[in-house]
GROMACS .gro file of C-alpha atoms in nm:
model
  222
    1MET     CA    1  12.184   9.974   9.656
    2PRO     CA    2  12.786   9.833   9.782
    3SER     CA    3  13.030   9.685   9.966
    4ASN     CA    4  13.352   9.548   9.862
    5GLY     CA    5  13.490   9.441   9.522
    6PRO     CA    6  13.275   9.436   9.204
    7SER     CA    7  13.218   9.168   8.979
    8SER     CA    8  13.199   9.180   8.554
    9ALA     CA    9  12.871   9.104   8.417
   10PRO     CA   10  12.902   8.856   8.119
   11HIS     CA   11  12.952   8.963   7.783
   12GLN     CA   12  12.618   8.982   7.555
   13GLN     CA   13  12.437   9.138   7.260
   14PRO     CA   14  12.305   9.506   7.337
   15ARG     CA   15  11.930   9.522   7.356
   16PRO     CA   16  11.687   9.819   7.401
   17ARG     CA   17  11.617   9.892   7.737
   18PRO     CA   18  11.314  10.107   7.885
   19ARG     CA   19  11.356  10.390   8.053
   20VAL     CA   20  11.334  10.299   8.462
   21ARG     CA   21  11.149  10.536   8.670
   22ALA     CA   22  11.246  10.596   9.050
   23VAL     CA   23  11.008  10.320   9.131
   24ALA     CA   24  11.358  10.068   9.174
   25VAL     CA   25  11.396  10.324   9.499
   26THR     CA   26  11.246  10.012   9.721
   27LEU     CA   27  11.465   9.714   9.657
   28ALA     CA   28  11.805   9.652   9.776
   29LEU     CA   29  12.104   9.432   9.659
   30ALA     CA   30  12.442   9.265   9.602
   31GLY     CA   31  12.697   9.160   9.381
   32ALA     CA   32  12.802   9.484   9.181
   33LEU     CA   33  12.786   9.527   8.809
   34THR     CA   34  13.059   9.847   8.773
   35ALA     CA   35  13.046   9.805   8.386
   36THR     CA   36  12.687   9.844   8.334
   37ALA     CA   37  12.631  10.058   8.611
   38PRO     CA   38  12.871  10.290   8.794
   39THR     CA   39  12.898  10.353   9.175
   40ALA     CA   40  13.017  10.629   9.388
   41GLN     CA   41  13.280  10.542   9.689
   42ALA     CA   42  13.183  10.715  10.015
   43THR     CA   43  13.517  10.777  10.236
   44ASP     CA   44  13.461  10.961  10.543
   45ARG     CA   45  13.683  11.120  10.790
   46THR     CA   46  13.653  10.817  11.043
   47GLY     CA   47  13.779  10.572  10.822
   48VAL     CA   48  13.535  10.361  10.921
   49SER     CA   49  13.434  10.102  10.623
   50PRO     CA   50  13.062  10.248  10.533
   51SER     CA   51  12.961   9.877  10.420
   52ARG     CA   52  12.818   9.740  10.750
   53CYS     CA   53  12.564   9.773  11.034
   54GLY     CA   54  12.624   9.573  11.363
   55GLY     CA   55  12.873   9.359  11.165
   56ARG     CA   56  12.619   9.278  10.853
   57GLY     CA   57  12.556   9.412  10.518
   58VAL     CA   58  12.409   9.334  10.172
   59ASP     CA   59  12.421   9.001  10.036
   60PRO     CA   60  12.775   8.952   9.869
   61ALA     CA   61  12.660   8.673   9.655
   62ALA     CA   62  12.377   8.875   9.501
   63LEU     CA   63  12.463   8.948   9.108
   64ILE     CA   64  12.241   9.276   9.153
   65ARG     CA   65  12.406   9.534   9.348
   66TYR     CA   66  12.447   9.920   9.345
   67GLU     CA   67  12.597  10.182   9.621
   68SER     CA   68  12.635  10.534   9.616
   69ASP     CA   69  12.614  10.851   9.838
   70ILE     CA   70  12.515  11.227   9.903
   71VAL     CA   71  12.635  11.462  10.132
   72ILE     CA   72  12.342  11.626  10.317
   73LYS     CA   73  12.385  11.990  10.446
   74ALA     CA   74  12.156  11.955  10.740
   75PRO     CA   75  12.183  11.778  11.100
   76LEU     CA   76  12.259  11.446  11.169
   77ARG     CA   77  11.883  11.394  11.385
   78THR     CA   78  11.702  11.561  11.087
   79VAL     CA   79  11.853  11.326  10.845
   80TRP     CA   80  11.804  11.030  11.106
   81LYS     CA   81  11.429  11.080  11.178
   82LEU     CA   82  11.333  11.099  10.805
   83GLN     CA   83  11.508  10.777  10.704
   84THR     CA   84  11.380  10.642  11.003
   85ASP     CA   85  11.048  10.772  11.059
   86VAL     CA   86  10.911  10.522  10.738
   87GLU     CA   87  10.553  10.631  10.812
   88GLY     CA   88  10.616  10.943  10.637
   89TRP     CA   89  10.830  10.802  10.332
   90PRO     CA   90  10.486  10.909  10.126
   91SER     CA   91  10.516  11.258  10.205
   92TRP     CA   92  10.866  11.334  10.041
   93GLN     CA   93  10.922  11.047   9.851
   94PRO     CA   94  10.659  11.022   9.539
   95PRO     CA   95  10.775  10.626   9.437
   96VAL     CA   96  10.631  10.552   9.770
   97THR     CA   97  10.259  10.492   9.717
   98THR     CA   98  10.142  10.300  10.119
   99MET     CA   99  10.323  10.240  10.396
  100GLU     CA  100  10.181  10.074  10.697
  101ARG     CA  101  10.388   9.990  11.019
  102LEU     CA  102  10.320   9.599  11.122
  103ASP     CA  103  10.426   9.705  11.481
  104ALA     CA  104  10.430   9.978  11.742
  105GLY     CA  105  10.709  10.221  11.871
  106ARG     CA  106  10.978  10.352  11.726
  107LEU     CA  107  11.193  10.151  11.476
  108ARG     CA  108  11.401   9.909  11.593
  109LYS     CA  109  11.581   9.603  11.539
  110GLY     CA  110  11.273   9.341  11.444
  111SER     CA  111  11.061   9.614  11.307
  112ARG     CA  112  10.862   9.537  11.010
  113PHE     CA  113  10.689   9.755  10.756
  114ARG     CA  114  10.477   9.662  10.436
  115TRP     CA  115  10.485   9.953  10.115
  116THR     CA  116  10.406   9.968   9.766
  117THR     CA  117  10.590  10.137   9.464
  118PRO     CA  118  10.521  10.109   9.108
  119ALA     CA  119  10.788   9.884   8.894
  120PRO     CA  120  10.801  10.011   8.514
  121ALA     CA  121  10.747   9.689   8.243
  122THR     CA  122  11.093   9.570   8.127
  123PRO     CA  123  11.189   9.267   7.864
  124HIS     CA  124  11.091   9.013   8.097
  125THR     CA  125  10.868   9.169   8.343
  126PRO     CA  126  10.540   9.358   8.294
  127ALA     CA  127  10.443   9.710   8.464
  128THR     CA  128  10.338   9.641   8.801
  129THR     CA  129  10.315   9.767   9.175
  130LEU     CA  130  10.510   9.617   9.377
  131GLU     CA  131  10.470   9.507   9.757
  132ILE     CA  132  10.752   9.516   9.996
  133THR     CA  133  10.759   9.352  10.321
  134SER     CA  134  11.087   9.494  10.496
  135THR     CA  135  11.209   9.392  10.838
  136VAL     CA  136  11.485   9.579  10.996
  137ARG     CA  137  11.770   9.339  11.095
  138GLN     CA  138  12.027   9.603  11.243
  139LEU     CA  139  11.964   9.933  11.351
  140ARG     CA  140  12.214  10.176  11.552
  141ASN     CA  141  12.080  10.512  11.651
  142GLN     CA  142  12.211  10.821  11.400
  143ASP     CA  143  12.457  10.569  11.237
  144CYS     CA  144  12.310  10.271  11.055
  145ILE     CA  145  12.003  10.080  10.956
  146LEU     CA  146  12.002   9.747  10.744
  147TRP     CA  147  11.633   9.573  10.672
  148LYS     CA  148  11.558   9.287  10.379
  149GLY     CA  149  11.253   9.117  10.258
  150PRO     CA  150  11.091   9.036   9.969
  151ALA     CA  151  10.894   9.237   9.658
  152ILE     CA  152  10.600   9.052   9.510
  153GLY     CA  153  10.408   9.200   9.241
  154ALA     CA  154  10.153   9.085   8.940
  155GLY     CA  155  10.374   8.913   8.743
  156LEU     CA  156  10.707   8.978   8.915
  157ARG     CA  157  10.876   8.889   9.218
  158ILE     CA  158  11.210   8.982   9.354
  159ASP     CA  159  11.309   8.666   9.625
  160GLU     CA  160  11.477   8.915   9.864
  161GLY     CA  161  11.645   9.268   9.903
  162VAL     CA  162  11.875   9.377  10.124
  163HIS     CA  163  11.923   9.783  10.193
  164LEU     CA  164  12.192   9.929  10.389
  165TRP     CA  165  12.243  10.294  10.523
  166THR     CA  166  12.479  10.406  10.736
  167PHE     CA  167  12.536  10.803  10.814
  168ARG     CA  168  12.852  10.990  10.891
  169GLU     CA  169  12.905  11.376  11.021
  170VAL     CA  170  13.133  11.480  10.762
  171THR     CA  171  13.254  11.881  10.721
  172GLY     CA  172  12.943  12.053  10.574
  173GLY     CA  173  12.670  11.774  10.681
  174VAL     CA  174  12.604  11.431  10.658
  175ARG     CA  175  12.742  11.159  10.447
  176VAL     CA  176  12.453  10.892  10.354
  177HIS     CA  177  12.586  10.602  10.232
  178THR     CA  178  12.347  10.344  10.053
  179GLU     CA  179  12.376   9.968   9.933
  180GLU     CA  180  12.113   9.761   9.811
  181THR     CA  181  12.140   9.378   9.620
  182TRP     CA  182  11.848   9.204   9.430
  183THR     CA  183  11.815   8.858   9.411
  184GLY     CA  184  11.572   8.614   9.255
  185ASP     CA  185  11.507   8.414   8.924
  186GLN     CA  186  11.331   8.680   8.727
  187VAL     CA  187  11.554   8.987   8.796
  188GLU     CA  188  11.849   8.794   8.764
  189ALA     CA  189  11.708   8.739   8.390
  190ASP     CA  190  11.821   9.042   8.265
  191VAL     CA  191  12.091   9.198   8.523
  192PRO     CA  192  12.175   9.534   8.348
  193THR     CA  193  11.851   9.655   8.312
  194ALA     CA  194  11.778   9.529   8.695
  195THR     CA  195  12.095   9.688   8.803
  196GLU     CA  196  11.971  10.026   8.601
  197ALA     CA  197  11.642  10.034   8.734
  198LEU     CA  198  11.778   9.971   9.096
  199GLY     CA  199  12.043  10.280   9.040
  200GLN     CA  200  11.822  10.502   8.942
  201GLY     CA  201  11.528  10.439   9.216
  202LEU     CA  202  11.849  10.493   9.473
  203GLU     CA  203  11.928  10.783   9.340
  204ALA     CA  204  11.629  10.922   9.329
  205TRP     CA  205  11.593  10.835   9.722
  206LEU     CA  206  11.909  11.028   9.809
  207ARG     CA  207  11.785  11.337   9.615
  208ASP     CA  208  11.458  11.338   9.781
  209LEU     CA  209  11.631  11.271  10.094
  210LYS     CA  210  11.928  11.556  10.054
  211ALA     CA  211  11.620  11.792   9.928
  212THR     CA  212  11.386  11.739  10.214
  213ALA     CA  213  11.596  11.750  10.489
  214GLU     CA  214  11.793  12.040  10.376
  215ALA     CA  215  11.488  12.247  10.339
  216ARG     CA  216  11.386  12.158  10.694
  217SER     CA  217  11.700  12.236  10.812
  218GLY     CA  218  11.744  12.550  10.585
  219GLY     CA  219  12.063  12.421  10.461
  220ARG     CA  220  12.235  12.439  10.785
  221PRO     CA  221  12.474  12.163  10.887
  222HIS     CA  222  12.445  12.195  11.236
   0.00000   0.00000   0.00000
């Protein structure tokens, strides 16, 4: 889903929450709520903050934010290729149902792609299929990538999602750090539920990336 200091969500009466599927995988946000969705901090041997790509990060003013990281026992080139070959996402990420590049060539700053993913019903929004149009805002080869864009479905709109990924070689493999933020009236109407959905989606994405990269490399980090 993030960068620096978390903020606390205002107290509210508990409400029943639906089980959320890994659909939130597509969306990104900023505005950490550690009280409702604990996040994992990444620390790598370089000592460099994982929360920037080319000086840019997720939305610091967003109410919905999640961050996490994972260590993958595979070469950096394998992990990077899986993540940046966006047209191949549906082959290893079940929540990504369709994918279309909107330009040609290697993924780079300014590249755009459109993809879809199912979104479950919540107390405030219906079950729908979200269409996400993402634009790459920063990209450094085998280092980091940042994209952003809206997600729109029947009865649901996320005005802007911002998604950051960083990749660092560490002992035993590659540490992948991700942060995402969402903004928009509908998702901000129930911040805890939206944050929970986002977190579950990002954790599923990390697990799928790890499983696929390790299977392709035989679990060899270099």
